[in-house]
Backbone as JSON, one array per atom type, in Angstrom:
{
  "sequence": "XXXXXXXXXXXXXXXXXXXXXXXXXXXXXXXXXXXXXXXXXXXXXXXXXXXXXXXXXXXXXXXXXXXXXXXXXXXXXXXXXXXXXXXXXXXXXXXXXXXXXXXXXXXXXXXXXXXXXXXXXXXXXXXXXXXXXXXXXXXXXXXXXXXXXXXXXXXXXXXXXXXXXXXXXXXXXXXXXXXXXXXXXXXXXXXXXXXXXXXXXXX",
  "N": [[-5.86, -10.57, -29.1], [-7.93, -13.37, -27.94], [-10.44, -15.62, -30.06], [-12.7, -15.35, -28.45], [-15.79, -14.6, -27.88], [-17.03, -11.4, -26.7], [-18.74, -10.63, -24.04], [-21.57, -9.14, -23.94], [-21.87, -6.19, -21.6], [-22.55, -4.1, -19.12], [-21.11, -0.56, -18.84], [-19.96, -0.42, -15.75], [-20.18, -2.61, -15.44], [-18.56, -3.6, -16.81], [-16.33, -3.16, -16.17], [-15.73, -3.2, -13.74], [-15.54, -6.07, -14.01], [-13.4, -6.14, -15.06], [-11.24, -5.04, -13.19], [-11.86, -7.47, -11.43], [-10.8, -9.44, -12.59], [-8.03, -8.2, -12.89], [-7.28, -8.3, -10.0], [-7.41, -10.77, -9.6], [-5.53, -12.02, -10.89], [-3.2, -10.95, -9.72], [-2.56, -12.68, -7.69], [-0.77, -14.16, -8.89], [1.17, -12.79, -9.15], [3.27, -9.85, -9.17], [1.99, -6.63, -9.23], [3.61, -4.85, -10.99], [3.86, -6.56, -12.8], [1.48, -7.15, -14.14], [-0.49, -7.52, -16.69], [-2.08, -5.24, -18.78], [-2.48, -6.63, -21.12], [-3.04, -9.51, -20.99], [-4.79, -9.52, -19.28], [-7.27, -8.09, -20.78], [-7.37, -10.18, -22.71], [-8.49, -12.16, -21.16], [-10.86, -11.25, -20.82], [-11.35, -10.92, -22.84], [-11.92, -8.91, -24.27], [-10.81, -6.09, -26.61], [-7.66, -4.62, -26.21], [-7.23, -2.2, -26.78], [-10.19, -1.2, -25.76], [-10.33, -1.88, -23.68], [-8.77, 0.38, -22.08], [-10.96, 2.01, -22.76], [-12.03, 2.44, -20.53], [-10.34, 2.85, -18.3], [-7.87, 5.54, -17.91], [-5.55, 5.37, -18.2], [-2.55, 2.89, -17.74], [-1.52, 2.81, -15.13], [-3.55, 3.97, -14.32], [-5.45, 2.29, -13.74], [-4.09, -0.31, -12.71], [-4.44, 1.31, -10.12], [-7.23, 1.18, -9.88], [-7.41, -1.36, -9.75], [-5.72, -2.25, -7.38], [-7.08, -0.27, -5.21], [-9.66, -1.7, -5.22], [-8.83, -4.18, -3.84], [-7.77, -3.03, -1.71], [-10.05, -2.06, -0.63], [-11.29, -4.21, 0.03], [-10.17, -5.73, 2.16], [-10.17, -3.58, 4.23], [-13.0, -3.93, 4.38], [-13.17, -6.45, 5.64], [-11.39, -6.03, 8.53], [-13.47, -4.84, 9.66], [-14.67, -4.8, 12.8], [-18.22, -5.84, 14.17], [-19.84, -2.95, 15.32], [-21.61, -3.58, 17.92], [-20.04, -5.23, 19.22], [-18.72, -6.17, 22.61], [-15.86, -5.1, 24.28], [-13.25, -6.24, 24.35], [-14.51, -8.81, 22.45], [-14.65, -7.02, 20.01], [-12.04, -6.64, 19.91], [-10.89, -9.11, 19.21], [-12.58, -10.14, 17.21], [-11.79, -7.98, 15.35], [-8.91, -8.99, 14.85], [-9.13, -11.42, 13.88], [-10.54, -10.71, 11.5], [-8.59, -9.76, 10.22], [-6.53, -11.74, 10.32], [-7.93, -13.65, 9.28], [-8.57, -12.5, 6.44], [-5.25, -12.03, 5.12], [-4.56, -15.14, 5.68], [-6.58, -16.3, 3.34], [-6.0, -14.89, 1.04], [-2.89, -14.86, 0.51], [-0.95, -14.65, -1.24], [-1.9, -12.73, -3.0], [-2.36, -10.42, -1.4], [0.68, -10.21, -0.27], [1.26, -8.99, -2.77], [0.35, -6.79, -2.65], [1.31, -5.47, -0.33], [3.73, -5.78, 0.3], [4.31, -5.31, -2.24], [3.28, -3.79, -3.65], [3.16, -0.83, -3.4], [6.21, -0.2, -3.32], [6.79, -0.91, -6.3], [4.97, 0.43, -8.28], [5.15, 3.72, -7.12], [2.32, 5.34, -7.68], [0.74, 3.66, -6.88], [0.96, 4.05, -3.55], [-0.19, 5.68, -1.91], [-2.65, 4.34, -2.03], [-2.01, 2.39, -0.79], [-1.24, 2.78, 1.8], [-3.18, 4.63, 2.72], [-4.84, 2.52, 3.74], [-3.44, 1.2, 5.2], [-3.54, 2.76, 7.48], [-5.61, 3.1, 8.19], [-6.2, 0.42, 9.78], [-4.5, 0.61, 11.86], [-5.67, 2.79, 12.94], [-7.73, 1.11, 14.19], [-6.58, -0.54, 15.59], [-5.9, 2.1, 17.51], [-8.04, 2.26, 18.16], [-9.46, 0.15, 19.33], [-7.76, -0.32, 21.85], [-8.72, 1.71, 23.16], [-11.48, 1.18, 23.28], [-11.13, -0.85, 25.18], [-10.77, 0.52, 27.67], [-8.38, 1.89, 28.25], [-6.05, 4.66, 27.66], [-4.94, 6.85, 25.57], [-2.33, 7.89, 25.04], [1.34, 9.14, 24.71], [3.12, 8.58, 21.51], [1.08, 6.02, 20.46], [-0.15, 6.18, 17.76], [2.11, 5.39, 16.71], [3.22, 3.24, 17.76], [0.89, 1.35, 17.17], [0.79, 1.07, 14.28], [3.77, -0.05, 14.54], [2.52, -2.24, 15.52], [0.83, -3.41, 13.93], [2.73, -4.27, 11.59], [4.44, -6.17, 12.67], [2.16, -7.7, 12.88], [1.15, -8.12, 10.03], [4.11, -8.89, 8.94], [4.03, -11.66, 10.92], [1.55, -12.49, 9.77], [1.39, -13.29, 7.06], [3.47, -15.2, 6.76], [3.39, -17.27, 8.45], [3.1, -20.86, 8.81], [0.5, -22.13, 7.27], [-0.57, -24.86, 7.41], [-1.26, -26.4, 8.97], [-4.39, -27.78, 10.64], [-5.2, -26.31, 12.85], [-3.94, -23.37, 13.09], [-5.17, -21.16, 12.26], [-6.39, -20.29, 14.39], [-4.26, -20.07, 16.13], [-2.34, -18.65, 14.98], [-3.91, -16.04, 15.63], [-4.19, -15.95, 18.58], [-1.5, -15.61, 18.97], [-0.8, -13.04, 17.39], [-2.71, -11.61, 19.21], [-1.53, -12.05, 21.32], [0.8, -10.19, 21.18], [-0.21, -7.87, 20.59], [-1.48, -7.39, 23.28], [1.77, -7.6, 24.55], [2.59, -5.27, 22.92], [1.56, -2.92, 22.64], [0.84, -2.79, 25.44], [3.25, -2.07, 26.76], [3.08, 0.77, 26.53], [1.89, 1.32, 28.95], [3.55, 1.28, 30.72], [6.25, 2.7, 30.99], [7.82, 2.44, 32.99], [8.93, -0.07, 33.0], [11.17, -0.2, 31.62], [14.47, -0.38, 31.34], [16.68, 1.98, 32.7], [19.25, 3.26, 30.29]],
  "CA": [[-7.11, -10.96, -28.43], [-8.72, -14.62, -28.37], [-11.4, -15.79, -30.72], [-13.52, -15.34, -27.65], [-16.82, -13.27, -28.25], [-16.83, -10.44, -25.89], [-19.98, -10.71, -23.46], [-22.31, -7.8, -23.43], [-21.86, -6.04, -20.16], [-22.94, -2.72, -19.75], [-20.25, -0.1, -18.65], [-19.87, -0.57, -15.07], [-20.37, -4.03, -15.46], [-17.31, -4.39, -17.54], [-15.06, -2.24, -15.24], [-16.18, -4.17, -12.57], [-15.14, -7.31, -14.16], [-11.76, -6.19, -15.57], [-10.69, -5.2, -12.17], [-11.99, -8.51, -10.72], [-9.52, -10.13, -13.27], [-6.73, -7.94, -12.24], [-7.08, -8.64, -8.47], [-7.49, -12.3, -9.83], [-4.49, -12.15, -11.84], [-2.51, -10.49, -8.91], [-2.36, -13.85, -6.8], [0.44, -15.15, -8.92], [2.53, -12.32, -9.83], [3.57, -8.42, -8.6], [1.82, -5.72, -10.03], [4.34, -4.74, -11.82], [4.05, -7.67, -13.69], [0.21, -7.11, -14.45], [-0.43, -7.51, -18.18], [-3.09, -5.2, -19.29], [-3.0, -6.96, -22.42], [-3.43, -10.59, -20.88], [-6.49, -8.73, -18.8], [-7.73, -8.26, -22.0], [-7.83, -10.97, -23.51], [-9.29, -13.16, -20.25], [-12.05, -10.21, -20.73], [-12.13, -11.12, -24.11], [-12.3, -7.9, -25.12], [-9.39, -6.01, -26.77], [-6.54, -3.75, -25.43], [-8.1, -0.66, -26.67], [-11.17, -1.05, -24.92], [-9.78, -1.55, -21.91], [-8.49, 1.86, -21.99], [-12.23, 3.25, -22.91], [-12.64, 2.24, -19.0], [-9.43, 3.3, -17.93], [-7.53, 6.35, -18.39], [-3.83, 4.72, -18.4], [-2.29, 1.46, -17.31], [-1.69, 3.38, -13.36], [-5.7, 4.06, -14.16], [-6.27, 0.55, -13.86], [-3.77, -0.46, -11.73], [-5.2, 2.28, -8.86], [-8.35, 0.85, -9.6], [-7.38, -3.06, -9.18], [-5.59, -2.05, -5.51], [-8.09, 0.25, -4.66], [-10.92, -2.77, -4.82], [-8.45, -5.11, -2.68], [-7.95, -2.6, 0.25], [-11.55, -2.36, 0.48], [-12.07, -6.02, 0.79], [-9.2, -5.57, 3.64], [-10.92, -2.69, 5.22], [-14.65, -4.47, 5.25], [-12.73, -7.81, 6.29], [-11.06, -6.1, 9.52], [-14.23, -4.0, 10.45], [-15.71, -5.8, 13.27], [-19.46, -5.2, 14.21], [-19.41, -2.15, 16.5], [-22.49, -3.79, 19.16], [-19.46, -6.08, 20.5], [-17.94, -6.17, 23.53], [-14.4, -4.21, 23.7], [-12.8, -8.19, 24.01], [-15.18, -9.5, 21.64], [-14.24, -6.44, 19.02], [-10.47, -6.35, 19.3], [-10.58, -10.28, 18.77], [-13.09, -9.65, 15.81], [-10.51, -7.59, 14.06], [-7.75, -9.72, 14.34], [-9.96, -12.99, 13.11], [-10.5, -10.34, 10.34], [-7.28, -9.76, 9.37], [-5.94, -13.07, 9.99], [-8.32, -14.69, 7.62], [-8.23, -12.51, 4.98], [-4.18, -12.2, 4.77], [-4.44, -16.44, 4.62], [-7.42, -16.74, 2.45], [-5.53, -13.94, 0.23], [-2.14, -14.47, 0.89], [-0.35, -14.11, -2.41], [-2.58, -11.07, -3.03], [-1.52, -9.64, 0.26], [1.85, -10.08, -0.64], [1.65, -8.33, -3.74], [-0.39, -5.42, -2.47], [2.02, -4.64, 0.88], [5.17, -6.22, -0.43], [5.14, -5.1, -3.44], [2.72, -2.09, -4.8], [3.68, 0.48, -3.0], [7.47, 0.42, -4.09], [6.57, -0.63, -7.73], [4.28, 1.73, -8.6], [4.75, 5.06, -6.2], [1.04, 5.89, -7.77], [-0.45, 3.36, -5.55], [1.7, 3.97, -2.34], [-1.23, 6.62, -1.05], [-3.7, 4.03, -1.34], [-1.84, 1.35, 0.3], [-0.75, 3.76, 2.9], [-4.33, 4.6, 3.72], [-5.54, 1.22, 4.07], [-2.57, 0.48, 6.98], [-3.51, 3.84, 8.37], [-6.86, 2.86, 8.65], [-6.47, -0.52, 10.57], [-3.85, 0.92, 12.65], [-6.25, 3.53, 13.66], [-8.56, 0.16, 14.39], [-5.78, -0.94, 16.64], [-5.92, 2.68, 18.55], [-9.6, 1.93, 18.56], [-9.63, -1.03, 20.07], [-7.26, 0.23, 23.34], [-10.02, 2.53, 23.83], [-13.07, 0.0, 23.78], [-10.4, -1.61, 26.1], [-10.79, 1.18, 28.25], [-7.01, 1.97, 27.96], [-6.19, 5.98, 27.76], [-4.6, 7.58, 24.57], [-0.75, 8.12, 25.17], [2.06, 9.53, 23.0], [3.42, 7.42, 20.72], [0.37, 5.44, 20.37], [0.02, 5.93, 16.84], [3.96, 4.9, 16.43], [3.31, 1.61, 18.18], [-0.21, 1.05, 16.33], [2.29, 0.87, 13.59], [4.68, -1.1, 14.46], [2.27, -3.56, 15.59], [0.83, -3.76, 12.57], [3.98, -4.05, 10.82], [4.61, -7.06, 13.72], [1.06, -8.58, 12.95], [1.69, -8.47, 8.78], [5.04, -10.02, 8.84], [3.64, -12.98, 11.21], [0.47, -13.82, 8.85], [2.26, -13.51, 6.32], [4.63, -15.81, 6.48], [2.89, -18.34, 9.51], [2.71, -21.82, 8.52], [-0.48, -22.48, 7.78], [-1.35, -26.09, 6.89], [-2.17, -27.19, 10.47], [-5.84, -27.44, 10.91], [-5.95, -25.0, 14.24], [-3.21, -22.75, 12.17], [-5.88, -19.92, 12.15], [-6.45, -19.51, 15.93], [-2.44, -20.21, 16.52], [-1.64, -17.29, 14.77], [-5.02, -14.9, 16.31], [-3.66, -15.91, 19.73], [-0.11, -15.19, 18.78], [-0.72, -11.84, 17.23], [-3.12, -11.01, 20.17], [-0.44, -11.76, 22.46], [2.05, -9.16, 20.32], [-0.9, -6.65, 21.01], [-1.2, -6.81, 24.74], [2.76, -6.93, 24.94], [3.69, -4.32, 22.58], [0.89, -1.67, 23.2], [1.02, -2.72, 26.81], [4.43, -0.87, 27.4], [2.73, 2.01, 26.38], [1.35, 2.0, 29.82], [4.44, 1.07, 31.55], [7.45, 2.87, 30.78], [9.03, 2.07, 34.3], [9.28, -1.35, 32.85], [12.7, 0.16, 30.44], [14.97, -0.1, 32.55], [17.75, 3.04, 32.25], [20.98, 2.93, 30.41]],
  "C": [[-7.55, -12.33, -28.91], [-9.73, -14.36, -29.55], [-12.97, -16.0, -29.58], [-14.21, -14.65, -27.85], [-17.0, -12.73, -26.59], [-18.59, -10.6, -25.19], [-20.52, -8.98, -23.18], [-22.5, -7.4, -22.24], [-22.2, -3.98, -20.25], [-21.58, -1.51, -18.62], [-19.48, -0.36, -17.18], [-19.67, -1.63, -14.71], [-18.81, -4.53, -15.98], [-16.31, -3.8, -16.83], [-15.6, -3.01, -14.02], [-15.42, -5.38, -12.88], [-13.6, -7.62, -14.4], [-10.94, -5.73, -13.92], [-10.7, -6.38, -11.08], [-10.93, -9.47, -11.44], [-8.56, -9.42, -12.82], [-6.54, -8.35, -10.99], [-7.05, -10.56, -8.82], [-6.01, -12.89, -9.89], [-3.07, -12.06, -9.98], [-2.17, -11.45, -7.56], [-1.32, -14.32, -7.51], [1.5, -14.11, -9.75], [2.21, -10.49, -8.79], [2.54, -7.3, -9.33], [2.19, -4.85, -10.81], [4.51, -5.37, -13.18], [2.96, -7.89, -14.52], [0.05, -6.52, -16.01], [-2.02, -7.05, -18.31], [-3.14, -5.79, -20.44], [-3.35, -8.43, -22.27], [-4.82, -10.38, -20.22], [-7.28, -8.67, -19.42], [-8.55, -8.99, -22.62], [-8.36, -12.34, -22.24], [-10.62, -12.53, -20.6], [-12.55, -10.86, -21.93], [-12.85, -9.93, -24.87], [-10.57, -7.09, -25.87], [-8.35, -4.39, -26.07], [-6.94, -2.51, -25.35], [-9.0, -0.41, -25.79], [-11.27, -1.32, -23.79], [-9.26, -0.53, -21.59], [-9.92, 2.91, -22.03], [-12.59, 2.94, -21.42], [-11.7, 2.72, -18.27], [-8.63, 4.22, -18.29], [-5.97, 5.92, -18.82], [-3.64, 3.24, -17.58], [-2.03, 1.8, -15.74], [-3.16, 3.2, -13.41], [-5.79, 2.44, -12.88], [-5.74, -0.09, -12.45], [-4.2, 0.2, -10.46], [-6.65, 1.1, -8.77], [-8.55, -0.69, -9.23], [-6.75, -2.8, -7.47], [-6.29, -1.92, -4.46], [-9.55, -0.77, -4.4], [-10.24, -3.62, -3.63], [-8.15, -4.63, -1.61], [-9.12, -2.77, 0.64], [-12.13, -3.33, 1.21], [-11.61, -6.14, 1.81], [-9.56, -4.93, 4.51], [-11.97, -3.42, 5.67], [-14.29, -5.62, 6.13], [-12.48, -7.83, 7.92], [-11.85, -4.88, 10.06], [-15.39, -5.04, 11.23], [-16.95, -4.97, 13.69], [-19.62, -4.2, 15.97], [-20.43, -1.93, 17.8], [-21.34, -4.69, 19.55], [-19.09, -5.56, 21.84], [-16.69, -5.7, 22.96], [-13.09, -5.52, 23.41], [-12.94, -8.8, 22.55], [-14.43, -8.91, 20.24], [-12.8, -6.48, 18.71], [-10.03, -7.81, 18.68], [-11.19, -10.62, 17.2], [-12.3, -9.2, 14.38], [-9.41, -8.07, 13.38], [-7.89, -10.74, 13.78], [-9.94, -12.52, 12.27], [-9.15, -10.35, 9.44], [-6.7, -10.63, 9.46], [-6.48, -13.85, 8.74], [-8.83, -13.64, 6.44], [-7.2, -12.74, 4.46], [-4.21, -14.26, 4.35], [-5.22, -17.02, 3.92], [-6.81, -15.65, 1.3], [-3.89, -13.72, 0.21], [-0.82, -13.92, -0.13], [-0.65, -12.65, -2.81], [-2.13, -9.99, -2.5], [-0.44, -8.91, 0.16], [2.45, -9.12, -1.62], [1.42, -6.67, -3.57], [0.42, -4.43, -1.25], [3.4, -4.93, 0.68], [5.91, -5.05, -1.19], [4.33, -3.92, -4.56], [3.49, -1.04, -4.55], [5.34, 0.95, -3.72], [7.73, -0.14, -5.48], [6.26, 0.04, -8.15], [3.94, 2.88, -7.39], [3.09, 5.37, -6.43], [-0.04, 5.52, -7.11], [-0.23, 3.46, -4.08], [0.35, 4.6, -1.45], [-2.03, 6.11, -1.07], [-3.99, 2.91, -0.22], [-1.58, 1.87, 1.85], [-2.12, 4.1, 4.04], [-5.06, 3.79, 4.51], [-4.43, 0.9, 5.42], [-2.87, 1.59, 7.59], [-4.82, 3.34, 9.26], [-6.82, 1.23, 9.88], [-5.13, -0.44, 10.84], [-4.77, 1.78, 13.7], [-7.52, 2.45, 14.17], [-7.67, -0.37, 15.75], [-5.61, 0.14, 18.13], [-7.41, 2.15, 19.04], [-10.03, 0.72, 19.7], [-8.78, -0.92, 21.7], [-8.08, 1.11, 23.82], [-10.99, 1.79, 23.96], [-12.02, -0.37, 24.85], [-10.36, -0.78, 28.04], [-9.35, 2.28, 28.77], [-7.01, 3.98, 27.71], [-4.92, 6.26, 26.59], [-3.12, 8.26, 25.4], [0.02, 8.54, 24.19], [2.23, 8.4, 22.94], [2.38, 6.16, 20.23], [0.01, 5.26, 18.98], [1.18, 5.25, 15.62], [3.9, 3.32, 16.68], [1.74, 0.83, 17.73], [0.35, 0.61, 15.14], [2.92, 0.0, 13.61], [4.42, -2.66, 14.6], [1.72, -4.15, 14.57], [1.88, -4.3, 11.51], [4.49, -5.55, 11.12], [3.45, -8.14, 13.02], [1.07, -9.08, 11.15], [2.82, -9.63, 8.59], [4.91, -11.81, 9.6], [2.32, -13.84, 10.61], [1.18, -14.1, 8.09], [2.78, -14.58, 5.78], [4.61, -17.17, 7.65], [2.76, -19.62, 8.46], [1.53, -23.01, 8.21], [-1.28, -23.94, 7.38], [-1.65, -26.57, 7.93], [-3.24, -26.98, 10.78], [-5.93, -25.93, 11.86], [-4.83, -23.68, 14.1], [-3.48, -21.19, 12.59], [-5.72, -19.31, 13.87], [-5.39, -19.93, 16.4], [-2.71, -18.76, 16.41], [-2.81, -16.36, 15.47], [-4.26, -14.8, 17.7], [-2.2, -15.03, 19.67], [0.05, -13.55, 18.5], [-1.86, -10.73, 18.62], [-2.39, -10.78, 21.45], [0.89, -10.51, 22.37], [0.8, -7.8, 20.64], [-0.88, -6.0, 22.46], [0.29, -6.35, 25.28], [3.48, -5.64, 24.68], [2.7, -3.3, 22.97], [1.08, -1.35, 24.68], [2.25, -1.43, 27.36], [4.08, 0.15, 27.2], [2.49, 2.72, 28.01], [2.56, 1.75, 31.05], [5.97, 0.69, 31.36], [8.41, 3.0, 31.39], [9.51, 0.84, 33.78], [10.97, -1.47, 31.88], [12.99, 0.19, 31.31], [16.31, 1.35, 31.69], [18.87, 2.73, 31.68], [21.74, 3.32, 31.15]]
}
């Protein structure tokens, strides 16, 4: 531990803060890689007592993930007086600019938690469930009618809409509403076939 004096914080306060350093931390490396003992000592407190807040080093880890889905969840919940337009474009502004205002983060959290640590797989899992089930949501404001497979291709577009923030180029000023357009256009085409499965043609 540094020669840093430890700031009086009162319990919540300091579990609050040590997970704001892990999600900090977690922009330039895997979570795998996440040093409760460099956590620590940014805290300025020591190794032990980062355990009186956490039950194990998964503890912690759960609890640094578990803060960055939420920010992902509130990010791609748009306000539910829009328009069914207004809202599905809402969501995807959401999730476009958090993935490139977070994109290392991102990376680490859909990349690369889930098959490092199995212990966080169920919370990353929920968080794409959840803004997949934003994506059925939004074909219904659309006025659109609930089909099989609809949760399969909610999915995949997700899966579609990840790998293109991701990994989009984003130093061009108008960057942001490239990619919104782009992944809105991957919405109407790939859900679209949902509604028009004359369009396969037969083998």
């Amino acid at each position: 531990m540094s020669g840093k004096r430890a700031t009086r914080l009162t319990p919540d306060q300091r579990r609050e803060q040590l997970v704001e350093i892990g999600r900090e931390m977690l922009a330039g490396r895997s979570l795998d890689a996440l040093s409760t003992d460099e956590v620590a000592r940014r805290a300025g407190i020591s190794r032990g007592l980062l355990f009186h807040y956490f039950d194990s080093k998964h503890d912690f880890y759960r609890a640094v993930v578990r803060a960055e889905c939420d920010r992902l969840t509130a990010a791609t919940e748009p306000d539910a007086a829009l328009g069914p337009v207004e809202w599905l474009r809402a969501f995807i502004a959401g999730f476009v600019g958090y993935v490139l205002e977070h994109r290392e983060v991102y990376r680490a959290l859909v990349r690369g938690a889930a098959g490092s640590h199995p212990v966080v797989a169920d919370i990353v899992g929920e968080t794409r469930r959840t803004l997949a089930g934003r994506v059925c949501e939004g074909r219904r404001r659309l006025g659109l009618p609930d089909v099989p497979r609809l949760e399969l291709a909610s999915g995949a577009w997700m899966a579609f809409a990840e790998e293109a923030v991701a990994n989009w180029p984003a130093a061009d000023a108008d960057a942001r509403e490239e990619i919104c357009a782009f992944v809105e256009a991957g919405f109407v085409g790939l859900l679209g076939l949902l509604d028009r499965p004359a369009a396969l043609t037969p083998r």
